[in-house]
Coordinates of C-alpha atoms in Angstrom, one line a residue:
E27 CA 5.4 76.0 -113.8
D28 CA 4.0 79.5 -114.1
Y29 CA 7.5 80.7 -115.2
L30 CA 7.8 78.0 -117.8
R31 CA 4.3 78.6 -119.1
R32 CA 5.0 82.4 -119.5
L33 CA 8.3 81.5 -121.2
W34 CA 6.8 79.2 -123.7
D35 CA 3.9 81.6 -124.4
R36 CA 6.4 84.4 -124.9
H37 CA 8.4 82.4 -127.5
S38 CA 5.4 80.6 -129.2
P39 CA 4.9 81.4 -132.8
T40 CA 1.4 80.1 -132.7
G41 CA 0.1 81.9 -129.6
P42 CA -0.6 80.6 -126.1
D43 CA -3.1 78.0 -127.2
G44 CA -1.3 76.4 -130.2
E45 CA 1.4 73.8 -130.3
N46 CA 4.8 75.3 -129.5
P47 CA 7.6 73.7 -131.5
L48 CA 10.2 75.3 -129.1
E49 CA 8.6 73.7 -126.1
S50 CA 8.6 70.3 -128.0
K51 CA 12.3 70.8 -128.8
F52 CA 13.0 71.5 -125.1
R53 CA 11.2 68.5 -123.9
A54 CA 13.0 66.3 -126.5
R55 CA 16.4 67.6 -125.3
V56 CA 15.5 67.1 -121.7
R57 CA 14.4 63.5 -122.4
Y58 CA 17.7 62.9 -124.3
A59 CA 19.7 64.3 -121.4
E60 CA 17.8 62.2 -118.8
E61 CA 18.4 59.0 -120.8
N62 CA 22.1 59.6 -121.8
F63 CA 23.9 61.6 -119.1
G64 CA 24.3 59.6 -115.9
G65 CA 26.4 60.1 -112.9
L66 CA 25.7 61.4 -109.4
R67 CA 23.9 64.5 -110.9
G68 CA 22.5 62.9 -114.0
G69 CA 20.2 64.2 -116.7
I70 CA 19.4 67.8 -117.0
V71 CA 21.1 68.8 -113.8
S72 CA 24.4 67.5 -115.0
D73 CA 26.8 69.8 -116.8
R74 CA 26.5 67.9 -120.0
G75 CA 22.7 67.9 -119.7
R76 CA 22.6 71.6 -119.3
V77 CA 24.9 72.3 -122.2
Y78 CA 22.9 69.8 -124.4
V79 CA 19.5 71.4 -123.6
R80 CA 20.9 74.9 -124.1
Y81 CA 22.9 74.4 -127.3
G82 CA 21.7 71.1 -128.8
P83 CA 23.8 68.2 -130.0
P84 CA 27.4 69.0 -130.6
D85 CA 28.9 68.8 -134.1
E86 CA 31.8 66.7 -132.8
V87 CA 32.4 64.7 -129.6
R88 CA 35.8 63.4 -128.7
F89 CA 35.6 60.9 -125.9
E90 CA 38.5 59.3 -124.1
L91 CA 37.5 56.6 -121.7
N92 CA 41.0 55.5 -120.7
P93 CA 43.4 58.1 -122.1
Q94 CA 47.1 57.0 -122.4
D95 CA 50.3 58.8 -123.5
T96 CA 49.5 62.0 -125.4
E97 CA 45.7 61.6 -124.9
I98 CA 46.1 62.3 -121.1
L99 CA 44.5 65.5 -119.9
A100 CA 47.8 67.0 -118.9
F101 CA 48.8 67.0 -122.6
Q102 CA 45.4 67.6 -124.2
L103 CA 44.1 70.6 -122.2
P104 CA 46.9 72.9 -123.1
R105 CA 46.6 71.9 -126.8
E106 CA 42.8 72.5 -126.7
L107 CA 43.3 76.0 -125.1
Q108 CA 46.0 76.9 -127.6
A109 CA 43.8 75.7 -130.6
D110 CA 41.0 77.8 -129.1
G111 CA 43.1 80.9 -128.9
E112 CA 43.0 80.7 -125.1
D113 CA 46.7 80.8 -124.3
R114 CA 46.5 83.0 -121.2
P115 CA 48.5 81.8 -118.2
A116 CA 45.5 82.1 -115.8
A117 CA 43.4 79.7 -117.9
R118 CA 46.3 77.2 -118.2
E119 CA 46.9 77.4 -114.5
R120 CA 43.2 76.9 -113.6
L121 CA 43.0 73.9 -115.8
S122 CA 46.4 72.4 -114.8
K123 CA 45.3 72.0 -111.1
R124 CA 45.3 68.4 -110.2
R125 CA 46.5 67.5 -113.7
D126 CA 49.7 65.6 -113.8
P127 CA 51.2 63.2 -116.4
A128 CA 49.5 60.3 -114.6
D129 CA 46.0 61.8 -114.8
N130 CA 44.1 59.5 -117.0
R131 CA 40.6 60.4 -116.0
P132 CA 37.9 60.0 -118.7
Y133 CA 36.9 63.2 -120.5
E134 CA 34.8 64.5 -123.4
I135 CA 35.4 67.4 -125.7
W136 CA 32.3 68.8 -127.4
D137 CA 32.9 71.1 -130.4
Y138 CA 30.2 73.2 -132.1
T139 CA 31.4 74.6 -135.4
T140 CA 29.0 77.5 -135.1
R141 CA 27.1 78.6 -132.0
G142 CA 25.2 75.3 -131.8
D143 CA 21.4 75.3 -132.0
P144 CA 20.5 77.6 -129.1
L145 CA 17.1 76.8 -127.6
L146 CA 16.2 80.4 -126.9
P147 CA 17.3 83.6 -128.7
E148 CA 18.7 85.0 -125.5
Y149 CA 21.2 82.2 -125.5
V150 CA 22.9 83.7 -128.5
N151 CA 25.3 86.3 -127.1
P152 CA 26.5 88.4 -129.9
G153 CA 29.9 88.6 -128.1
N154 CA 30.2 84.8 -128.2
K155 CA 32.8 83.6 -130.7
I156 CA 31.8 81.2 -133.4
G157 CA 32.9 77.8 -132.6
L158 CA 31.9 76.7 -129.1
K159 CA 34.0 74.3 -127.1
F160 CA 33.1 72.4 -123.9
I161 CA 35.5 70.1 -122.0
F162 CA 34.0 67.7 -119.4
V163 CA 36.0 65.5 -117.1
D164 CA 34.9 62.6 -114.9
E165 CA 36.8 64.0 -111.9
L166 CA 35.7 61.4 -109.4
G167 CA 35.3 58.4 -111.6
D168 CA 31.6 58.2 -110.8
G169 CA 30.3 59.0 -114.3
D170 CA 29.5 62.6 -113.5
F171 CA 31.4 64.6 -116.1
V172 CA 32.1 68.1 -114.8
L173 CA 32.6 71.1 -117.1
V174 CA 36.2 72.2 -116.7
Y175 CA 36.5 74.5 -119.7
T176 CA 34.4 76.4 -122.2
N177 CA 35.0 79.4 -124.4
V178 CA 31.5 80.8 -123.7
P179 CA 32.1 83.9 -121.6
G180 CA 30.7 83.7 -118.0
S181 CA 29.8 80.0 -118.2
L182 CA 32.2 78.8 -115.4
Q183 CA 31.6 81.5 -112.8

């Protein structure tokens, strides 16, 4: 609690005793994540919850609950990487593990046309490319969507 209090005070435009709009935005995002991102690790501790709190709502969400044919991950992931300019063999190999033409697990692709609406200024890395992308997959079928790809440097380490 002390850490959070110092954080909000440091980023408060009204000083330590006034209302902090940044803290209100954080609490609203946490509330949204807790209500909308279920699974084994739901809410703010889920991968989708952490991304939502950090960058805000995505500009576009593509969701496939029961992908078939060319919507299956084995076809979509290489297309998404290529569209993102991420056509390195290492990235393709990492994402193709456990992905075969019969892999029809649900997935979500979140696209931000800019850098999103970062909660804190330090979340805006000048080296980040414009146009953020996050791909989440329900790996175990339990509603817990795991982040399998992002173009944000250092996010999957």
